[in-house]
Amino acid sequence: MSQSHKPALIGAGPLAGLFAFVAWGISGAYFHAVGFASALEILSHRIVWSVILTLVLIFALGRKAALMQLLGSARTIGVLCITSLLIAGNWLIYIWSVNHGHAIEASLGYYIMPLIMLVMGRIFLKETLNRIQILSVVIVSLGVVNLLVFFGTLPWIALGLAFLFGFYGLLRKMVPADPIAGLFVECLALLPIALIYLGWLQSKGDMVFLHTSTGNDAMLIGLGAMTTIPLVMFAFAARNMKFGALGLMQYVNPTIQLCVAVLLFGEPFTQAHLITYIFVWCGLAIFTWDNLRTSRAARANS
């Protein structure tokens, strides 16, 4: 019977990964739809409802032991408190950018993120970079410099998203926590701040939740599912498909973000953007080719 289920499992992994990256890709449209609330209120609701949903999933999926293991380590809790601030910053910048006409730049951040993490691995983990990887970083950097020259300012949204998530991934690498339990602890650490902020909004009469329509309230509550479900799908995919293939699939996310920004939000895709994206896509193509070449060589020698 186990053999009959194996093909379904193999197919389920890539499908789960595709679901996660598509969901992250279209998340900008969801955040844009809840733009009737401020970025900080959206972030606060994302935290509150993610705490509730992740706690439900922990018990439903039998992750209670993993949660207890996390809570039993003061070092782990300390690291997760730091990562909670990093991921909250990443979320806030993305929510703000989508609702203020900068979704194209946000998608750029998720394109360059793998190479930012590559550089961080070299600096902080002493991982070696080969010449092709260095070339990829240089080419992508030229794309960033192009925006600096053309617009006169650094693309701080793209760099902020990439560096915040890069440091987030770096610290989470030091704490091999269960994804759902780890997200619960991170959101739980942010919960007091979120509740205090929502209470302050309510006292001023500025809170949108419970003061407009049932549909708007449902959209804000749905932020918990928008945050948690793709992560569950990603975790399932990571366990049931090749990691290299999962890494290549991640570019589905920023590609959809870019399409949403241009086709749905109507943001202008200028010649400067085109030149920058050509640099970025070339750098990523070289980086991906090198990863595939290295993976094939490793399999051939094993």
Short mmCIF file of C-alpha atoms in Angstrom, two decimals:
data_model
loop_
_atom_site.label_atom_id
_atom_site.label_comp_id
_atom_site.label_asym_id
_atom_site.label_seq_id
_atom_site.Cartn_x
_atom_site.Cartn_y
_atom_site.Cartn_z
CA MET A 1 0.00 0.00 0.00
CA SER A 2 2.90 2.33 0.76
CA GLN A 3 4.15 1.96 -2.82
CA SER A 4 0.75 2.94 -4.25
CA HIS A 5 0.85 6.21 -2.34
CA LYS A 6 4.40 7.12 -3.31
CA PRO A 7 3.67 8.63 -6.75
CA ALA A 8 0.96 10.86 -5.23
CA LEU A 9 3.44 12.10 -2.63
CA ILE A 10 6.02 12.93 -5.28
CA GLY A 11 3.43 14.94 -7.19
CA ALA A 12 2.09 16.58 -4.04
CA GLY A 13 5.45 18.16 -3.12
CA PRO A 14 5.86 20.28 -6.27
CA LEU A 15 2.15 21.17 -6.21
CA ALA A 16 2.45 22.37 -2.61
CA GLY A 17 5.55 24.40 -3.47
CA LEU A 18 3.85 25.93 -6.50
CA PHE A 19 0.82 26.80 -4.35
CA ALA A 20 3.05 28.53 -1.78
CA PHE A 21 4.95 30.63 -4.31
CA VAL A 22 1.81 31.56 -6.27
CA ALA A 23 0.08 32.54 -3.01
CA TRP A 24 3.07 34.72 -2.04
CA GLY A 25 3.11 36.16 -5.55
CA ILE A 26 -0.54 37.26 -5.48
CA SER A 27 -0.39 38.33 -1.82
CA GLY A 28 0.28 41.87 -3.03
CA ALA A 29 -3.21 41.94 -4.53
CA TYR A 30 -4.63 40.87 -1.16
CA PHE A 31 -2.70 43.54 0.74
CA HIS A 32 -3.81 46.07 -1.85
CA ALA A 33 -7.43 44.97 -1.31
CA VAL A 34 -7.13 45.63 2.44
CA GLY A 35 -5.57 49.01 1.74
CA PHE A 36 -8.61 50.60 3.39
CA ALA A 37 -6.61 50.11 6.60
CA SER A 38 -3.20 51.61 7.38
CA ALA A 39 -0.06 49.52 6.87
CA LEU A 40 0.48 49.25 10.64
CA GLU A 41 -3.10 48.10 11.27
CA ILE A 42 -2.77 45.53 8.47
CA LEU A 43 0.50 44.30 10.02
CA SER A 44 -1.09 44.13 13.48
CA HIS A 45 -4.01 42.05 12.22
CA ARG A 46 -1.59 39.81 10.33
CA ILE A 47 0.19 39.12 13.62
CA VAL A 48 -2.95 38.63 15.74
CA TRP A 49 -4.74 36.25 13.39
CA SER A 50 -1.53 34.36 12.56
CA VAL A 51 -1.06 33.61 16.27
CA ILE A 52 -4.54 32.11 16.45
CA LEU A 53 -4.28 30.10 13.23
CA THR A 54 -0.77 28.77 13.88
CA LEU A 55 -1.83 27.64 17.36
CA VAL A 56 -4.77 25.76 15.84
CA LEU A 57 -2.48 24.15 13.27
CA ILE A 58 0.06 23.16 15.91
CA PHE A 59 -2.58 21.05 17.67
CA ALA A 60 -4.28 19.88 14.45
CA LEU A 61 -1.01 18.72 12.85
CA GLY A 62 0.49 17.26 16.01
CA ARG A 63 3.28 19.83 16.43
CA LYS A 64 2.80 20.32 20.17
CA ALA A 65 6.04 18.50 21.00
CA ALA A 66 7.96 20.75 18.57
CA LEU A 67 6.47 23.81 20.24
CA MET A 68 7.38 22.58 23.72
CA GLN A 69 10.93 21.95 22.53
CA LEU A 70 11.19 25.55 21.31
CA LEU A 71 9.73 26.99 24.49
CA GLY A 72 12.18 24.95 26.58
CA SER A 73 15.23 26.77 25.19
CA ALA A 74 15.90 30.35 26.33
CA ARG A 75 18.45 30.79 23.51
CA THR A 76 15.92 29.69 20.90
CA ILE A 77 13.27 32.04 22.26
CA GLY A 78 15.79 34.89 22.24
CA VAL A 79 16.73 34.27 18.60
CA LEU A 80 13.07 33.98 17.59
CA CYS A 81 12.31 37.28 19.30
CA ILE A 82 14.97 38.91 17.09
CA THR A 83 13.72 37.15 13.96
CA SER A 84 10.18 38.28 14.78
CA LEU A 85 11.32 41.90 14.51
CA LEU A 86 13.11 41.20 11.21
CA ILE A 87 10.13 39.46 9.62
CA ALA A 88 7.75 42.14 10.93
CA GLY A 89 9.94 44.78 9.27
CA ASN A 90 9.89 42.79 6.03
CA TRP A 91 6.10 42.48 6.18
CA LEU A 92 5.61 46.17 6.95
CA ILE A 93 7.81 47.36 4.07
CA TYR A 94 6.04 45.04 1.64
CA ILE A 95 2.54 46.06 2.78
CA TRP A 96 3.47 49.75 2.59
CA SER A 97 5.11 49.41 -0.83
CA VAL A 98 2.11 47.64 -2.37
CA ASN A 99 -0.28 50.33 -1.16
CA HIS A 100 1.95 53.26 -2.14
CA GLY A 101 2.78 52.43 -5.76
CA HIS A 102 6.09 50.62 -5.25
CA ALA A 103 5.12 46.98 -5.92
CA ILE A 104 7.59 46.74 -8.83
CA GLU A 105 10.47 47.64 -6.55
CA ALA A 106 9.19 45.14 -3.98
CA SER A 107 9.29 42.36 -6.58
CA LEU A 108 12.90 43.36 -7.34
CA GLY A 109 13.71 42.74 -3.67
CA TYR A 110 12.53 39.14 -3.91
CA TYR A 111 14.47 38.62 -7.14
CA ILE A 112 17.78 39.75 -5.64
CA MET A 113 17.16 38.06 -2.27
CA PRO A 114 18.90 34.74 -3.16
CA LEU A 115 22.09 36.57 -4.13
CA ILE A 116 21.93 38.80 -1.04
CA MET A 117 21.73 35.62 1.05
CA LEU A 118 24.66 34.21 -0.93
CA VAL A 119 26.78 37.22 0.06
CA MET A 120 25.62 36.96 3.68
CA GLY A 121 26.65 33.31 3.73
CA ARG A 122 30.13 34.36 2.60
CA ILE A 123 30.42 37.14 5.20
CA PHE A 124 28.84 35.53 8.25
CA LEU A 125 29.15 31.78 7.65
CA LYS A 126 32.47 31.85 5.75
CA GLU A 127 30.91 29.98 2.83
CA THR A 128 33.02 30.08 -0.30
CA LEU A 129 31.92 31.76 -3.53
CA ASN A 130 33.16 30.55 -6.89
CA ARG A 131 33.90 32.92 -9.77
CA ILE A 132 30.53 32.36 -11.42
CA GLN A 133 28.67 33.22 -8.22
CA ILE A 134 30.77 36.36 -7.80
CA LEU A 135 29.97 37.29 -11.42
CA SER A 136 26.25 36.84 -10.70
CA VAL A 137 26.43 39.18 -7.71
CA VAL A 138 28.35 41.79 -9.72
CA ILE A 139 25.82 41.72 -12.58
CA VAL A 140 22.84 42.11 -10.21
CA SER A 141 24.69 44.91 -8.40
CA LEU A 142 25.04 46.75 -11.71
CA GLY A 143 21.27 46.59 -12.04
CA VAL A 144 20.83 48.18 -8.62
CA VAL A 145 23.38 50.87 -9.50
CA ASN A 146 21.41 51.59 -12.69
CA LEU A 147 18.34 52.52 -10.61
CA LEU A 148 20.54 54.65 -8.36
CA VAL A 149 21.91 56.58 -11.36
CA PHE A 150 18.54 56.94 -13.08
CA PHE A 151 16.36 57.90 -10.11
CA GLY A 152 19.06 59.40 -7.88
CA THR A 153 18.15 57.22 -4.90
CA LEU A 154 18.89 53.68 -3.84
CA PRO A 155 15.99 51.22 -4.28
CA TRP A 156 15.58 51.07 -0.48
CA ILE A 157 12.39 49.01 -0.63
CA ALA A 158 14.04 46.22 -2.63
CA LEU A 159 17.22 46.31 -0.54
CA GLY A 160 15.26 46.54 2.72
CA LEU A 161 13.10 43.52 1.87
CA ALA A 162 16.10 41.49 0.72
CA PHE A 163 18.38 42.33 3.65
CA LEU A 164 15.69 41.95 6.34
CA PHE A 165 14.70 38.54 5.02
CA GLY A 166 18.35 37.64 4.48
CA PHE A 167 19.18 38.30 8.13
CA TYR A 168 15.95 36.53 9.09
CA GLY A 169 17.02 33.43 7.18
CA LEU A 170 20.52 33.65 8.60
CA LEU A 171 19.27 33.62 12.19
CA ARG A 172 16.62 30.98 11.53
CA LYS A 173 19.40 28.78 10.12
CA MET A 174 20.93 28.84 13.63
CA VAL A 175 17.64 27.63 15.10
CA PRO A 176 16.31 24.65 13.15
CA ALA A 177 12.80 25.24 14.42
CA ASP A 178 9.63 23.63 13.11
CA PRO A 179 8.23 26.20 10.63
CA ILE A 180 4.74 26.41 12.13
CA ALA A 181 5.88 26.36 15.75
CA GLY A 182 8.59 28.90 14.94
CA LEU A 183 6.12 31.24 13.24
CA PHE A 184 3.79 30.91 16.23
CA VAL A 185 6.53 31.93 18.67
CA GLU A 186 7.59 34.83 16.43
CA CYS A 187 4.04 36.14 16.12
CA LEU A 188 3.45 35.55 19.83
CA ALA A 189 6.46 37.73 20.62
CA LEU A 190 4.94 40.51 18.50
CA LEU A 191 1.40 40.02 19.82
CA PRO A 192 1.63 42.47 22.77
CA ILE A 193 2.89 45.25 20.49
CA ALA A 194 0.14 44.52 17.95
CA LEU A 195 -2.60 44.50 20.59
CA ILE A 196 -1.33 47.70 22.19
CA TYR A 197 -1.28 49.43 18.81
CA LEU A 198 -4.79 48.22 17.94
CA GLY A 199 -6.00 49.36 21.37
CA TRP A 200 -4.44 52.77 20.76
CA LEU A 201 -6.16 53.02 17.36
CA GLN A 202 -9.47 52.07 18.96
CA SER A 203 -9.08 54.72 21.66
CA LYS A 204 -8.49 57.35 18.98
CA GLY A 205 -11.43 56.15 16.93
CA ASP A 206 -9.15 55.39 13.98
CA MET A 207 -9.36 51.58 13.87
CA VAL A 208 -10.98 50.17 10.74
CA PHE A 209 -11.70 46.69 12.15
CA LEU A 210 -15.31 46.36 13.41
CA HIS A 211 -16.07 49.90 12.24
CA THR A 212 -16.71 49.57 8.49
CA SER A 213 -18.25 46.39 7.08
CA THR A 214 -18.36 42.64 7.73
CA GLY A 215 -16.56 42.06 4.43
CA ASN A 216 -13.68 44.31 5.45
CA ASP A 217 -13.44 42.58 8.83
CA ALA A 218 -13.32 39.18 7.10
CA MET A 219 -10.53 40.41 4.81
CA LEU A 220 -8.46 41.51 7.81
CA ILE A 221 -9.07 38.22 9.62
CA GLY A 222 -8.04 36.41 6.42
CA LEU A 223 -4.54 37.87 6.79
CA GLY A 224 -3.83 35.01 9.19
CA ALA A 225 -4.54 32.43 6.50
CA MET A 226 -2.62 34.47 3.89
CA THR A 227 0.40 34.31 6.18
CA THR A 228 0.21 30.77 7.54
CA ILE A 229 -1.14 28.50 4.80
CA PRO A 230 1.60 29.23 2.21
CA LEU A 231 4.22 28.55 4.89
CA VAL A 232 2.63 25.16 5.65
CA MET A 233 2.60 24.33 1.94
CA PHE A 234 6.24 25.43 1.59
CA ALA A 235 7.29 23.29 4.56
CA PHE A 236 5.51 20.28 3.02
CA ALA A 237 7.18 20.91 -0.34
CA ALA A 238 10.62 21.21 1.27
CA ARG A 239 10.18 17.72 2.74
CA ASN A 240 8.79 16.10 -0.40
CA MET A 241 10.74 17.45 -3.36
CA LYS A 242 14.34 18.16 -4.33
CA PHE A 243 15.64 21.28 -2.63
CA GLY A 244 17.33 22.50 -5.81
CA ALA A 245 14.04 22.33 -7.70
CA LEU A 246 12.34 24.18 -4.86
CA GLY A 247 15.00 26.87 -5.08
CA LEU A 248 14.35 27.37 -8.80
CA MET A 249 10.60 27.50 -8.16
CA GLN A 250 11.02 30.46 -5.81
CA TYR A 251 11.30 32.83 -8.79
CA VAL A 252 7.59 32.22 -9.45
CA ASN A 253 6.89 34.55 -6.50
CA PRO A 254 8.59 37.78 -7.70
CA THR A 255 7.57 37.10 -11.31
CA ILE A 256 3.89 37.08 -10.30
CA GLN A 257 4.51 40.12 -8.08
CA LEU A 258 5.92 41.98 -11.07
CA CYS A 259 2.96 41.02 -13.26
CA VAL A 260 0.49 42.07 -10.56
CA ALA A 261 2.27 45.41 -10.15
CA VAL A 262 2.23 46.23 -13.87
CA LEU A 263 -0.99 44.59 -15.09
CA LEU A 264 -3.24 44.93 -12.04
CA PHE A 265 -1.94 48.00 -10.22
CA GLY A 266 -0.92 49.82 -13.40
CA GLU A 267 2.50 50.85 -12.10
CA PRO A 268 4.77 52.29 -14.83
CA PHE A 269 7.50 49.92 -15.99
CA THR A 270 10.10 52.38 -17.20
CA GLN A 271 13.16 51.87 -19.37
CA ALA A 272 15.28 52.14 -16.23
CA HIS A 273 13.29 49.29 -14.67
CA LEU A 274 13.72 47.22 -17.83
CA ILE A 275 17.50 47.70 -17.85
CA THR A 276 17.72 46.82 -14.16
CA TYR A 277 15.58 43.70 -14.56
CA ILE A 278 17.66 42.57 -17.54
CA PHE A 279 20.77 42.77 -15.33
CA VAL A 280 18.97 40.92 -12.54
CA TRP A 281 17.55 38.21 -14.80
CA CYS A 282 20.96 37.68 -16.43
CA GLY A 283 22.64 37.43 -13.03
CA LEU A 284 20.03 34.98 -11.79
CA ALA A 285 20.26 32.91 -14.98
CA ILE A 286 24.02 32.54 -14.51
CA PHE A 287 23.55 31.78 -10.81
CA THR A 288 20.89 29.15 -11.59
CA TRP A 289 22.97 27.56 -14.32
CA ASP A 290 25.90 27.26 -11.91
CA ASN A 291 23.68 25.65 -9.27
CA LEU A 292 22.35 23.11 -11.77
CA ARG A 293 25.88 22.36 -13.03
CA THR A 294 27.18 21.89 -9.49
CA SER A 295 24.23 19.66 -8.52
CA ARG A 296 24.72 17.43 -11.56
CA ALA A 297 28.44 17.11 -10.84
CA ALA A 298 27.75 16.21 -7.21
CA ARG A 299 25.23 13.52 -8.25
CA ALA A 300 27.67 12.12 -10.82
CA ASN A 301 30.40 11.78 -8.20
CA SER A 302 28.17 10.26 -5.52
#
